[in-house]
Amino acid sequence: MITLILCCTNCTVLRAQVMEQNDTDEILKEALTLYRAQSFKESLALTDRGLQLAPDYHDIRVLRIRNLQNLDTLSKALKDLRYLWDKAPNYYDVRELSLRQLRLMGGAVDMALIDTLIETYGYSIEFKILKAQWLFKEGMVRSSRDLALELVDQNITGSQRYQLNLLLRATVRNEVGFNYQYFNFNDAYNRENWQNFIVEYQHNFKATTAIGRVTHSDRGIDSGELYELDIYPVLSDRLYLFGSIGGSTGSFFPDVKANASVFYGFMEGFEAEIGARFLGVDGADFFTGVGGITSYLGKFYLNLRAAIGPRRLNRLIQNYQFNTRYYFGGADNYVFTRLGRGISPDESPLFVQVQENPALDIYSVGAGINLLIGVHHIIRLDTGLLLEETNTEESGRQWLSNLGYRYRF
């Protein structure tokens, strides 16, 4: 009799568990349908009911977190996430939902929460990047930069490198730079070789970089100076701007110049640029539209860029560039190459010549290396060749050599 009673009891319990499992499966199915229809409140009510029946049904809890995040009920979503960090931190989508939670919380995130996630997901670099960004926002610039420098040397994705490069750019307070450029021309030009001496000072405010630059150019029979001020306001981790104004004392420099661009990061490690350039030369105004796209693929930086306009002597002036970098140790150690057709309006001393002879074809190639030595010193070496049609039978060849040094503090 006792055995029969036990068997009946066990059958009843088993049947109840099966019924409960079937009920929660149906609840999850219906809640998913409502979630996909963006009926988040109705889906949330069903997930609440499902978790009352089966508190350890992680799929339902994950769906409830999604509903709560979409309804901006972040404190309750965080409570569910903490439960999963303790019970099943590596369950499907928990890590990704944790990242989304931090981004949605924004300024409400504290260091204790980030450290908890780093302890839970020590293998995941995303949380360490978020910590570096949080340190920067809280004014702990030195700690932010130290962590970013540590992370950028690791095996990271292009998108992560892009985020860290933005952060490293923002965490340097001051830089002083010197550049010496030497232009060697073949006999087709019938001109003396040129020398440029460039001095820069860069200061990074909390969210804006400002660069002042003076270029002295010695062209043998003439010389002059170009004065420029560049600014880079960073509006978010995906959006920043570029603006520049300048004026000169040399006849071969533009009398006045103004530049502007918008840069926006999208998808996984891509950045787009759109902007315009203005040059005023001898009372004439020249406007150029610019656009480009950059991809960060692991340790590679790949950039395609075009500058179109103005129209001169019935010819539309055009410049196309392909720039590459390979990072071999942090954000400041890389080799680079460039290929181009035409001359960019950002090379304003040379661009003035393009206005005078827009029908002449120009091609260029270059390569170089950028090296960080210690913590403060950056050296840049590069060289390039420019091939240009001339009004003579001989093609023009220009060799450019550049030696640069920057001190960062």
Coordinates of C-alpha atoms in Angstrom, one line a residue:
M1 CA 0.0 0.0 0.0
I2 CA 2.8 2.4 0.9
T3 CA 4.6 1.6 -2.3
L4 CA 1.4 2.3 -4.3
I5 CA 0.9 5.7 -2.5
L6 CA 4.5 6.7 -3.3
C7 CA 4.1 5.7 -6.9
C8 CA 1.0 7.8 -7.2
T9 CA 2.6 10.7 -5.5
N10 CA 5.6 10.6 -7.8
C11 CA 3.4 10.3 -10.9
T12 CA 1.5 13.4 -9.7
V13 CA 4.6 15.4 -9.1
L14 CA 6.1 14.3 -12.5
R15 CA 2.8 15.2 -14.3
A16 CA 2.8 18.6 -12.6
Q17 CA 6.4 19.3 -13.7
V18 CA 5.6 18.3 -17.3
M19 CA 2.5 20.5 -17.2
E20 CA 4.6 23.4 -15.8
Q21 CA 7.2 22.9 -18.4
N22 CA 4.6 22.9 -21.2
D23 CA 3.0 26.0 -19.7
T24 CA 6.2 27.9 -19.6
D25 CA 7.2 26.9 -23.1
E26 CA 3.9 28.2 -24.4
I27 CA 4.4 31.3 -22.3
L28 CA 7.8 31.9 -23.8
K29 CA 6.6 31.3 -27.3
E30 CA 3.8 33.8 -27.0
A31 CA 6.0 36.3 -25.2
L32 CA 8.5 36.1 -28.0
T33 CA 5.8 36.7 -30.6
L34 CA 4.7 39.8 -28.7
Y35 CA 8.3 41.0 -28.3
R36 CA 9.0 40.7 -32.1
A37 CA 5.8 42.7 -32.6
Q38 CA 7.3 45.4 -30.3
S39 CA 4.5 44.8 -27.8
F40 CA 7.0 45.0 -24.9
K41 CA 4.5 45.6 -22.0
E42 CA 2.4 42.6 -23.0
S43 CA 5.5 40.5 -23.5
L44 CA 6.8 41.6 -20.1
A45 CA 3.6 40.5 -18.4
L46 CA 3.9 37.0 -19.8
T47 CA 7.6 36.7 -18.8
D48 CA 6.7 37.8 -15.3
R49 CA 4.1 35.0 -15.2
G50 CA 6.6 32.5 -16.7
L51 CA 9.2 33.2 -14.1
Q52 CA 6.7 32.8 -11.3
L53 CA 6.2 29.2 -12.6
A54 CA 9.9 28.5 -13.3
P55 CA 12.3 31.0 -11.7
D56 CA 15.3 29.2 -13.2
Y57 CA 14.0 29.3 -16.8
H58 CA 16.9 31.4 -18.2
D59 CA 15.4 31.9 -21.6
I60 CA 12.4 33.7 -20.1
R61 CA 14.6 35.8 -17.8
V62 CA 16.7 36.8 -20.8
L63 CA 13.5 37.9 -22.7
R64 CA 12.3 39.8 -19.6
I65 CA 15.6 41.7 -19.6
R66 CA 15.1 42.6 -23.3
N67 CA 11.6 43.9 -22.5
L68 CA 12.7 45.9 -19.5
Q69 CA 15.6 47.5 -21.4
N70 CA 13.2 48.5 -24.3
L71 CA 10.8 49.9 -21.7
D72 CA 13.7 51.8 -20.1
T73 CA 13.1 50.0 -16.8
L74 CA 16.8 49.6 -16.2
S75 CA 16.9 49.0 -12.5
K76 CA 14.7 45.9 -12.8
A77 CA 16.7 44.8 -15.8
L78 CA 19.9 45.1 -13.8
K79 CA 18.4 43.0 -11.0
D80 CA 17.7 40.2 -13.5
L81 CA 21.2 40.6 -14.9
R82 CA 22.8 40.3 -11.5
Y83 CA 20.8 37.1 -11.0
L84 CA 22.2 35.6 -14.2
W85 CA 25.8 36.8 -13.5
D86 CA 25.6 34.7 -10.4
K87 CA 23.7 31.7 -11.8
A88 CA 24.7 31.5 -15.5
P89 CA 27.0 34.4 -16.7
N90 CA 27.9 32.6 -19.9
Y91 CA 24.3 31.8 -20.9
Y92 CA 23.1 32.8 -24.4
D93 CA 23.1 36.6 -24.9
V94 CA 23.8 37.5 -21.2
R95 CA 27.1 39.1 -22.0
E96 CA 25.7 41.1 -24.9
L97 CA 22.7 42.3 -22.8
S98 CA 25.2 43.3 -20.1
L99 CA 27.0 45.5 -22.6
R100 CA 23.8 47.0 -23.8
Q101 CA 22.7 47.7 -20.2
L102 CA 25.9 49.7 -19.5
R103 CA 25.4 51.8 -22.7
L104 CA 21.7 52.4 -21.8
M105 CA 22.6 53.4 -18.2
G106 CA 25.1 56.0 -19.4
G107 CA 26.1 58.3 -16.6
A108 CA 24.4 56.1 -14.0
V109 CA 27.1 53.5 -14.4
D110 CA 29.5 53.3 -11.5
M111 CA 33.0 51.8 -11.2
A112 CA 31.8 49.0 -8.9
L113 CA 29.4 47.7 -11.6
I114 CA 32.1 47.8 -14.3
D115 CA 34.5 46.0 -12.1
T116 CA 31.9 43.4 -11.4
L117 CA 31.5 42.7 -15.1
I118 CA 35.3 42.7 -15.7
E119 CA 35.6 40.1 -12.9
T120 CA 32.7 38.1 -14.4
Y121 CA 33.9 38.4 -18.0
G122 CA 37.7 38.8 -17.7
Y123 CA 38.2 37.4 -21.2
S124 CA 36.0 40.1 -22.7
I125 CA 37.8 43.3 -23.7
E126 CA 34.6 45.3 -24.3
F127 CA 34.1 45.9 -20.6
K128 CA 37.7 47.1 -20.2
I129 CA 37.2 49.6 -23.0
L130 CA 34.0 50.8 -21.3
K131 CA 36.0 51.2 -18.0
A132 CA 38.6 53.3 -19.9
Q133 CA 35.9 55.5 -21.3
W134 CA 34.2 55.8 -17.9
L135 CA 37.5 56.9 -16.3
F136 CA 37.9 59.5 -18.9
K137 CA 34.4 60.9 -18.4
E138 CA 35.0 61.1 -14.7
G139 CA 38.2 63.1 -15.2
M140 CA 40.7 60.4 -14.4
V141 CA 42.6 61.0 -17.6
R142 CA 45.9 59.4 -16.7
S143 CA 44.3 56.2 -15.5
S144 CA 42.1 56.1 -18.7
R145 CA 45.1 56.5 -20.9
D146 CA 47.2 53.9 -19.1
L147 CA 44.3 51.3 -19.5
A148 CA 43.8 52.3 -23.2
L149 CA 47.5 51.9 -24.0
E150 CA 47.4 48.4 -22.3
L151 CA 44.4 47.3 -24.4
V152 CA 45.5 48.7 -27.7
D153 CA 48.4 46.3 -27.7
Q154 CA 46.2 43.3 -27.4
N155 CA 44.5 41.2 -30.1
I156 CA 41.4 43.4 -30.8
T157 CA 38.9 44.0 -33.5
G158 CA 38.9 47.0 -35.8
S159 CA 36.0 48.6 -34.0
Q160 CA 37.7 48.3 -30.7
R161 CA 40.9 49.8 -32.1
Y162 CA 38.8 52.7 -33.5
Q163 CA 37.3 53.4 -30.0
L164 CA 40.7 53.2 -28.3
N165 CA 42.3 55.5 -30.9
L166 CA 39.6 58.1 -30.2
L167 CA 40.2 57.7 -26.5
L168 CA 44.0 58.0 -26.8
R169 CA 43.7 61.1 -28.9
A170 CA 41.5 62.7 -26.3
T171 CA 43.7 61.7 -23.3
V172 CA 46.8 63.5 -24.5
R173 CA 46.9 67.0 -23.1
N174 CA 49.7 68.6 -25.0
E175 CA 52.0 67.9 -28.0
V176 CA 54.7 70.0 -29.6
G177 CA 55.7 69.0 -33.1
F178 CA 58.4 69.9 -35.6
N179 CA 58.5 68.8 -39.3
Y180 CA 61.1 69.4 -42.0
Q181 CA 60.1 68.8 -45.6
Y182 CA 62.3 68.8 -48.6
F183 CA 61.0 68.9 -52.2
N184 CA 63.4 67.9 -55.0
F185 CA 62.3 68.8 -58.6
N186 CA 63.7 67.4 -61.9
D187 CA 64.8 69.7 -64.7
A188 CA 61.3 69.8 -66.3
Y189 CA 60.2 72.3 -63.7
N190 CA 63.1 74.8 -64.1
R191 CA 62.8 75.8 -60.4
E192 CA 64.8 75.5 -57.2
N193 CA 64.1 72.9 -54.6
W194 CA 61.8 73.8 -51.8
Q195 CA 62.1 73.5 -48.0
N196 CA 59.2 73.6 -45.5
F197 CA 59.7 74.1 -41.7
I198 CA 56.6 73.4 -39.7
V199 CA 55.9 74.0 -36.0
E200 CA 52.8 72.7 -34.3
Y201 CA 51.3 72.9 -30.8
Q202 CA 48.4 70.7 -29.9
H203 CA 46.2 70.9 -26.8
N204 CA 43.5 68.5 -25.9
F205 CA 40.6 69.8 -23.9
K206 CA 38.1 67.4 -22.3
A207 CA 36.3 66.8 -25.6
T208 CA 38.1 69.0 -28.1
T209 CA 41.5 68.9 -29.7
A210 CA 43.0 72.2 -30.9
I211 CA 46.1 72.4 -33.1
G212 CA 48.0 75.6 -34.0
R213 CA 50.4 75.4 -36.9
V214 CA 52.9 77.7 -38.6
T215 CA 54.6 76.6 -41.9
H216 CA 57.6 78.6 -43.2
S217 CA 58.3 77.7 -46.8
D218 CA 61.6 78.6 -48.5
R219 CA 61.4 78.4 -52.3
G220 CA 64.7 79.9 -53.2
I221 CA 63.6 83.1 -54.9
D222 CA 60.6 83.6 -52.5
S223 CA 59.5 82.6 -49.0
G224 CA 56.4 82.9 -46.9
E225 CA 54.4 81.7 -43.9
L226 CA 51.1 79.9 -43.6
Y227 CA 49.2 80.1 -40.3
E228 CA 46.5 77.5 -39.4
L229 CA 44.2 76.6 -36.5
D230 CA 42.5 73.2 -36.5
I231 CA 39.9 71.9 -34.1
Y232 CA 38.4 68.4 -33.5
P233 CA 35.4 68.5 -31.3
V234 CA 34.4 65.0 -30.1
L235 CA 30.6 64.8 -29.7
S236 CA 30.3 61.0 -28.9
D237 CA 32.2 57.7 -29.2
R238 CA 31.0 57.6 -32.8
L239 CA 30.8 61.3 -33.9
Y240 CA 33.4 64.0 -34.1
L241 CA 34.0 67.1 -36.3
F242 CA 36.9 68.9 -37.9
G243 CA 37.2 72.6 -38.6
S244 CA 40.2 74.7 -39.8
I245 CA 41.0 78.3 -40.7
G246 CA 44.2 79.8 -42.0
G247 CA 45.9 82.7 -43.7
S248 CA 49.3 83.4 -45.2
T249 CA 51.9 85.9 -46.1
G250 CA 53.4 84.0 -49.1
S251 CA 52.2 84.5 -52.7
F252 CA 52.3 80.7 -53.3
F253 CA 50.1 80.0 -50.2
P254 CA 46.3 80.6 -50.3
D255 CA 45.4 84.0 -48.9
V256 CA 42.7 82.5 -46.8
K257 CA 41.5 78.9 -46.2
A258 CA 38.7 77.2 -44.3
N259 CA 37.9 73.5 -43.9
A260 CA 35.2 71.5 -42.3
S261 CA 34.3 67.8 -42.0
V262 CA 32.0 65.5 -40.1
F263 CA 33.2 62.0 -39.2
Y264 CA 30.8 59.3 -38.1
G265 CA 31.6 55.7 -37.0
F266 CA 29.1 53.1 -38.1
M267 CA 28.7 49.3 -38.3
E268 CA 31.7 47.3 -37.1
G269 CA 34.8 49.4 -37.4
F270 CA 33.8 51.8 -40.2
E271 CA 34.0 55.5 -40.3
A272 CA 32.6 57.9 -42.9
E273 CA 33.7 61.5 -43.7
I274 CA 31.9 64.3 -45.5
G275 CA 33.0 67.9 -45.7
A276 CA 34.1 70.8 -47.8
R277 CA 37.3 72.9 -48.4
F278 CA 37.6 76.6 -49.3
L279 CA 40.6 78.4 -50.6
G280 CA 40.9 82.1 -51.5
V281 CA 43.6 82.9 -53.9
D282 CA 44.3 86.3 -55.5
G283 CA 40.6 87.3 -55.1
A284 CA 39.3 84.0 -56.5
D285 CA 37.3 81.6 -54.4
F286 CA 37.7 77.8 -54.8
F287 CA 35.3 75.3 -53.2
T288 CA 35.9 71.5 -53.0
G289 CA 33.7 68.8 -51.7
V290 CA 35.4 65.9 -49.8
G291 CA 34.2 62.5 -48.8
G292 CA 35.8 59.3 -47.6
I293 CA 35.3 56.0 -45.8
T294 CA 37.7 54.3 -43.4
S295 CA 37.7 50.7 -42.2
Y296 CA 39.6 49.3 -39.2
L297 CA 40.3 45.6 -39.9
G298 CA 42.3 44.2 -37.0
K299 CA 45.7 45.9 -37.2
F300 CA 44.9 47.5 -40.5
Y301 CA 43.6 51.0 -41.3
L302 CA 42.2 51.3 -44.8
N303 CA 41.0 54.7 -46.1
L304 CA 39.5 55.7 -49.5
R305 CA 39.1 59.5 -50.0
A306 CA 37.9 61.8 -52.8
A307 CA 38.0 65.5 -53.3
I308 CA 35.9 66.9 -56.2
G309 CA 36.0 70.5 -57.5
P310 CA 36.2 73.2 -58.3
R311 CA 35.7 73.5 -62.0
R312 CA 38.5 75.4 -63.7
L313 CA 39.0 76.1 -67.4
N314 CA 36.1 73.7 -68.3
R315 CA 37.8 70.9 -66.3
L316 CA 36.6 69.5 -63.0
I317 CA 39.5 69.1 -60.6
Q318 CA 39.6 65.7 -58.9
N319 CA 41.7 64.0 -56.3
Y320 CA 41.5 60.4 -55.2
Q321 CA 43.6 58.7 -52.4
F322 CA 44.0 55.3 -50.9
N323 CA 45.8 55.3 -47.5
T324 CA 46.8 52.3 -45.4
R325 CA 48.3 51.8 -42.0
Y326 CA 49.5 48.7 -40.3
Y327 CA 49.7 49.0 -36.5
F328 CA 52.4 46.9 -34.9
G329 CA 52.4 48.2 -31.3
G330 CA 49.8 50.5 -29.9
A331 CA 48.1 53.5 -31.6
D332 CA 51.3 55.4 -32.4
N333 CA 53.5 52.6 -34.0
Y334 CA 52.6 51.9 -37.6
V335 CA 53.8 51.8 -41.1
F336 CA 51.8 53.6 -43.8
T337 CA 51.4 53.9 -47.5
R338 CA 49.5 56.3 -49.8
L339 CA 48.5 56.2 -53.5
G340 CA 46.9 59.2 -55.2
R341 CA 45.7 60.8 -58.3
G342 CA 45.6 64.5 -58.3
I343 CA 46.5 66.7 -55.3
S344 CA 44.3 67.1 -52.2
P345 CA 43.1 70.5 -51.2
D346 CA 44.5 69.8 -47.8
E347 CA 47.9 70.2 -49.4
S348 CA 47.1 73.8 -50.0
P349 CA 50.6 75.0 -51.2
L350 CA 50.6 72.5 -54.0
F351 CA 46.8 72.7 -54.7
V352 CA 47.2 76.3 -55.9
Q353 CA 49.2 75.0 -58.8
V354 CA 46.4 72.6 -59.7
Q355 CA 44.1 75.6 -60.1
E356 CA 46.5 77.0 -62.6
N357 CA 46.8 73.8 -64.7
P358 CA 43.7 71.7 -64.1
A359 CA 44.1 69.6 -67.3
L360 CA 47.5 68.2 -66.2
D361 CA 47.4 64.7 -64.8
I362 CA 49.2 64.0 -61.5
Y363 CA 49.9 60.7 -59.7
S364 CA 51.7 60.1 -56.4
V365 CA 52.9 57.3 -54.2
G366 CA 54.5 57.4 -50.7
A367 CA 55.4 55.3 -47.6
G368 CA 56.7 55.9 -44.1
I369 CA 56.8 54.9 -40.5
N370 CA 55.5 56.5 -37.3
L371 CA 57.3 55.4 -34.0
L372 CA 56.6 56.0 -30.4
I373 CA 59.8 56.0 -28.3
G374 CA 59.3 55.7 -24.6
V375 CA 56.2 57.6 -23.5
H376 CA 56.8 61.1 -24.8
H377 CA 58.6 61.0 -28.1
I378 CA 57.2 60.3 -31.6
I379 CA 59.3 60.2 -34.7
R380 CA 57.9 60.1 -38.3
L381 CA 59.8 59.4 -41.4
D382 CA 58.3 59.3 -44.9
T383 CA 59.1 59.8 -48.5
G384 CA 57.1 60.1 -51.7
L385 CA 57.2 60.6 -55.4
L386 CA 54.8 62.8 -57.4
L387 CA 54.6 62.4 -61.2
E388 CA 53.1 65.3 -63.1
E389 CA 52.4 66.4 -66.6
T390 CA 54.1 69.6 -67.5
N391 CA 53.9 72.1 -70.4
T392 CA 57.2 70.7 -71.6
E393 CA 58.1 67.4 -73.3
E394 CA 59.6 66.0 -70.1
S395 CA 57.3 64.8 -67.3
G396 CA 57.7 66.4 -63.9
R397 CA 59.0 64.4 -61.0
Q398 CA 58.9 65.6 -57.4
W399 CA 60.6 63.8 -54.5
L400 CA 59.3 64.6 -51.1
S401 CA 61.2 63.7 -47.9
N402 CA 59.8 64.4 -44.5
L403 CA 61.3 64.1 -41.0
G404 CA 59.0 64.8 -38.1
Y405 CA 59.3 64.8 -34.3
R406 CA 56.6 65.3 -31.7
Y407 CA 56.9 65.6 -27.9
R408 CA 53.8 64.5 -25.9
F409 CA 53.2 65.7 -22.4

